[in-house]
PDB file of C-alpha atoms in Angstrom:
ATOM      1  CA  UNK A   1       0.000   0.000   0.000  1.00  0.00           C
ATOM      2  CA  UNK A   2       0.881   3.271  -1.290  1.00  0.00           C
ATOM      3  CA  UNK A   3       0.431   6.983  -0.339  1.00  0.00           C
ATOM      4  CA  UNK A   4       1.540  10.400  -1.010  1.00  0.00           C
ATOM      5  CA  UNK A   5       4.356  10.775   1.276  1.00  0.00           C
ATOM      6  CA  UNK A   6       5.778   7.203  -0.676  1.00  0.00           C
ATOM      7  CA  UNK A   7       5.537   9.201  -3.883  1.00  0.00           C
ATOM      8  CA  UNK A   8       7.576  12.186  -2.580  1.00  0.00           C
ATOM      9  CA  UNK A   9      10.164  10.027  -0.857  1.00  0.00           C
ATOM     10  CA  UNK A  10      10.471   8.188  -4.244  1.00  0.00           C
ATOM     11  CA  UNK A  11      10.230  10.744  -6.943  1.00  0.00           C
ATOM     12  CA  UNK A  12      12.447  12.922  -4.713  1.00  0.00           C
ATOM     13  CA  UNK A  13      14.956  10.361  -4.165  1.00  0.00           C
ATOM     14  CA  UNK A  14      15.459  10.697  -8.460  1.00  0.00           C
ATOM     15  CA  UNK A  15      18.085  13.133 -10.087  1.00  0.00           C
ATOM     16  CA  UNK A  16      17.108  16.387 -11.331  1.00  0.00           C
ATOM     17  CA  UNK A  17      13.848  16.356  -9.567  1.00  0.00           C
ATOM     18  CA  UNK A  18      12.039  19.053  -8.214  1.00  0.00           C
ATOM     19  CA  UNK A  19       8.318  19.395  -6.526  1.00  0.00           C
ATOM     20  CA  UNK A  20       5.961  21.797  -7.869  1.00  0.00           C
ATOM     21  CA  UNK A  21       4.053  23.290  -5.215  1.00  0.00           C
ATOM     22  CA  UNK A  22       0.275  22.186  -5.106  1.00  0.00           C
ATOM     23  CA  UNK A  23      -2.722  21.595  -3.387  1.00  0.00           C
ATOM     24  CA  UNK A  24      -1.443  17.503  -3.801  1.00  0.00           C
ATOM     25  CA  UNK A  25       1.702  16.342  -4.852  1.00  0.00           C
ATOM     26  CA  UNK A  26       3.091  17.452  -8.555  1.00  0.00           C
ATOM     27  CA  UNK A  27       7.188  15.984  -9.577  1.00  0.00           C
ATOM     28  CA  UNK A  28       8.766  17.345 -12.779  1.00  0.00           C
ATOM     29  CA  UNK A  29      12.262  16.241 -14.100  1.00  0.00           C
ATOM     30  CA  UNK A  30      13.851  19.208 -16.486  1.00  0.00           C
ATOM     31  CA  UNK A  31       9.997  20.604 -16.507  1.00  0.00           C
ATOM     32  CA  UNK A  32       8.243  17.891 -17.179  1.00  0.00           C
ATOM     33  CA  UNK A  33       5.982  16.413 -15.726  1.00  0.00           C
ATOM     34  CA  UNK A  34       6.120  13.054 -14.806  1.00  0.00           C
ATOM     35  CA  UNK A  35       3.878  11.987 -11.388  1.00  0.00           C
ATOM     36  CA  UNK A  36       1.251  14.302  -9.728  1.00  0.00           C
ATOM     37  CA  UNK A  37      -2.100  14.434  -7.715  1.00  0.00           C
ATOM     38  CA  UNK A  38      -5.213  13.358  -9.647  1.00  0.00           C
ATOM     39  CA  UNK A  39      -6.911  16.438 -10.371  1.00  0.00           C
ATOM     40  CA  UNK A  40     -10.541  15.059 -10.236  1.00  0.00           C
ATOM     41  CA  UNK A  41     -13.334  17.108 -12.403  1.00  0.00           C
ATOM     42  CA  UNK A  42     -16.930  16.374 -12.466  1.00  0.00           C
ATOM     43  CA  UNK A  43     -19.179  18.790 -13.635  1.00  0.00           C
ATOM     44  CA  UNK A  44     -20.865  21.342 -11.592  1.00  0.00           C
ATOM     45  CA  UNK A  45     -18.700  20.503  -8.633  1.00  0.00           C
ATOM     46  CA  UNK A  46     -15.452  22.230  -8.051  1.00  0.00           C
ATOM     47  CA  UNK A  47     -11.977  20.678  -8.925  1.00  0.00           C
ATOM     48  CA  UNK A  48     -10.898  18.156  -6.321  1.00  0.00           C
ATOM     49  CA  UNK A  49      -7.176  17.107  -5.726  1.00  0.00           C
ATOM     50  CA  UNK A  50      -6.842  13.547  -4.784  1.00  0.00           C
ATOM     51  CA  UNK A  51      -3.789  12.390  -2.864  1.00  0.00           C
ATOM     52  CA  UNK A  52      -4.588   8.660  -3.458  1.00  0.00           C
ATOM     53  CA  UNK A  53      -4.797   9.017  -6.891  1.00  0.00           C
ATOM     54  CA  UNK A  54      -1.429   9.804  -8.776  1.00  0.00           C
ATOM     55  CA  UNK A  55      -1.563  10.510 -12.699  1.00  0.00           C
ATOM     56  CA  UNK A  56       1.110   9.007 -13.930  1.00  0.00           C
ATOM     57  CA  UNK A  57       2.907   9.388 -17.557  1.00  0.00           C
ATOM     58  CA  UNK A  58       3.354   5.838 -19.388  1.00  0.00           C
ATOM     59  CA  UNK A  59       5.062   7.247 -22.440  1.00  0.00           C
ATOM     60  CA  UNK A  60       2.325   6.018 -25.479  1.00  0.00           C
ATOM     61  CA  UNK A  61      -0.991   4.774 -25.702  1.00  0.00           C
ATOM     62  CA  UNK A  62      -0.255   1.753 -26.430  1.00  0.00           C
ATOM     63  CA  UNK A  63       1.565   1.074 -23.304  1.00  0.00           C
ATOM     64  CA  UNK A  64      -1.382   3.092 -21.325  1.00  0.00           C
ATOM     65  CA  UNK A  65      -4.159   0.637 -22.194  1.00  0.00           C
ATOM     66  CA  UNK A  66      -1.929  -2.221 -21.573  1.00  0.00           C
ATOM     67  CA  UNK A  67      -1.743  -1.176 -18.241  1.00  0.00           C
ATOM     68  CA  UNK A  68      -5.652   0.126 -18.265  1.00  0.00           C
ATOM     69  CA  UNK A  69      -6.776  -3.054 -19.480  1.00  0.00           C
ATOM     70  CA  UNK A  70      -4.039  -5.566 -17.447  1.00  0.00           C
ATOM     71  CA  UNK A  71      -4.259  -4.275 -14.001  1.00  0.00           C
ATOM     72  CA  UNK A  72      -8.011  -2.508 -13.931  1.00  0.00           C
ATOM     73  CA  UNK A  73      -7.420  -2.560  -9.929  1.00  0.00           C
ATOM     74  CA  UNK A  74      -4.488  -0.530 -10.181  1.00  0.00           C
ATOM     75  CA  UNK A  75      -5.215   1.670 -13.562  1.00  0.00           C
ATOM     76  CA  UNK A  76      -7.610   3.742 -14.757  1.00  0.00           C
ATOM     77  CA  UNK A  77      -8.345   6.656 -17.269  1.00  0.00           C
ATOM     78  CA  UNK A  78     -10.661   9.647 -17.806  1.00  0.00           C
ATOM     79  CA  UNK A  79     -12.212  11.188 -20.720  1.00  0.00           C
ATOM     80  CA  UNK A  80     -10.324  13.680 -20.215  1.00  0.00           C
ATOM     81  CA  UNK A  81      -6.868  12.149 -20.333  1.00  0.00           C
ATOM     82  CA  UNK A  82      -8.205  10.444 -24.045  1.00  0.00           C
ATOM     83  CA  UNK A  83      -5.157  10.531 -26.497  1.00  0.00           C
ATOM     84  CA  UNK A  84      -2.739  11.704 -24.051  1.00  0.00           C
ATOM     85  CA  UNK A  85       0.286   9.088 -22.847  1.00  0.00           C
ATOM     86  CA  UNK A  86      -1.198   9.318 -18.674  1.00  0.00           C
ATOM     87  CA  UNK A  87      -2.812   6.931 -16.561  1.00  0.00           C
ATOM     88  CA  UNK A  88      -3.913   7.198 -12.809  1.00  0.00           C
ATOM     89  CA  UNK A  89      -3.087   5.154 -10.326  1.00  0.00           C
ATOM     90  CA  UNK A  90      -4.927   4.351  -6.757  1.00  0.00           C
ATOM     91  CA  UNK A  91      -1.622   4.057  -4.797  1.00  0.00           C
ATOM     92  CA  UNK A  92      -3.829   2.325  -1.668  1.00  0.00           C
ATOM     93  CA  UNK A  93      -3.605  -0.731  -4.122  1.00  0.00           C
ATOM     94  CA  UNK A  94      -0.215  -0.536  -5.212  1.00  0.00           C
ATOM     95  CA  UNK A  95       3.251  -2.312  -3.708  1.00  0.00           C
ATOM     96  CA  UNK A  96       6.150   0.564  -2.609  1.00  0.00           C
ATOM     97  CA  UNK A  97       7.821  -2.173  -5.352  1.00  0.00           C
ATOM     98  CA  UNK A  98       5.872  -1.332  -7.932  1.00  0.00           C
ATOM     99  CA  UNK A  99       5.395   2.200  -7.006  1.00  0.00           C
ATOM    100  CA  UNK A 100       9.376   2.700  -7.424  1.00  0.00           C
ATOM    101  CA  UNK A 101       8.806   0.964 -10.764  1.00  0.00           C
ATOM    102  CA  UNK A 102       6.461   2.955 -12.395  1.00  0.00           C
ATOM    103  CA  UNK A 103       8.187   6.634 -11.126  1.00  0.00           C
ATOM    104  CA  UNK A 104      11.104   5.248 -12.161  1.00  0.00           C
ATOM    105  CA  UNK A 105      10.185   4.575 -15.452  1.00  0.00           C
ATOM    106  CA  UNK A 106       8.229   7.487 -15.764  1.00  0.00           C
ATOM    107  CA  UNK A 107      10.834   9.673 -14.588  1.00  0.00           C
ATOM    108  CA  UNK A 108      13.095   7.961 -17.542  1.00  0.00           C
ATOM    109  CA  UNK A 109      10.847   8.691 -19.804  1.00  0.00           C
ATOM    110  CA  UNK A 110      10.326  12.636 -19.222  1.00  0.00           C
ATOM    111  CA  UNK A 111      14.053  12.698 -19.017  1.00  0.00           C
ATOM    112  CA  UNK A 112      15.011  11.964 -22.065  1.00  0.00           C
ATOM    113  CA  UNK A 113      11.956  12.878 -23.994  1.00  0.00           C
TER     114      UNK A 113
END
């Protein structure tokens, strides 16, 4: 099981990293983003930041609905999010194993992009 504080400790623990400050939680390697608080919109309601949801950057689409469709208890998308290489996580499902994974590879990603 995951949280907030495991994402800073991780994504912190990363070279060139630096926290934007927000409501949530928002990492960026060489400005880009690459982990941050789920920024939840439904309409009529205001904007809600969720801390146990991280949006996370997977790089293509292809490798976002792999992850969408493989692990449905630890991915999910948004409308708005359609086309765009993100996913979010619920971090209260995922392993501090995985969770280095994933900002690891996300962080690679954004870095050399």
């Amino acid at each position: 099981m995951a949280d907030a504080d495991a994402v800073r400790r991780l994504a912190l623990a990363l070279a060139d990293v630096v926290e934007i400050d927000s409501e949530g939680f928002d990492f960026r390697v060489l400005n880009r983003g690459f982990i941050w608080s789920y920024p939840q919109r439904e309409p009529g309601k205001p904007r809600v930041i969720r801390t146990d949801i991280a949006v996370l950057y997977v790089g293509d689409e292809a490798e976002k609905q792999a992850l969408v469709l493989g692990e449905p208890e630890l991915f999910f998308t948004v409308p708005a999010y359609d086309g765009l290489p993100l996913v979010m996580l619920r971090l209260p499902e995922v392993t501090g194993a995985r969770l280095q994974e994933l900002i690891g590879d996300a962080w690679q990603m954004r870095r050399d992009s």
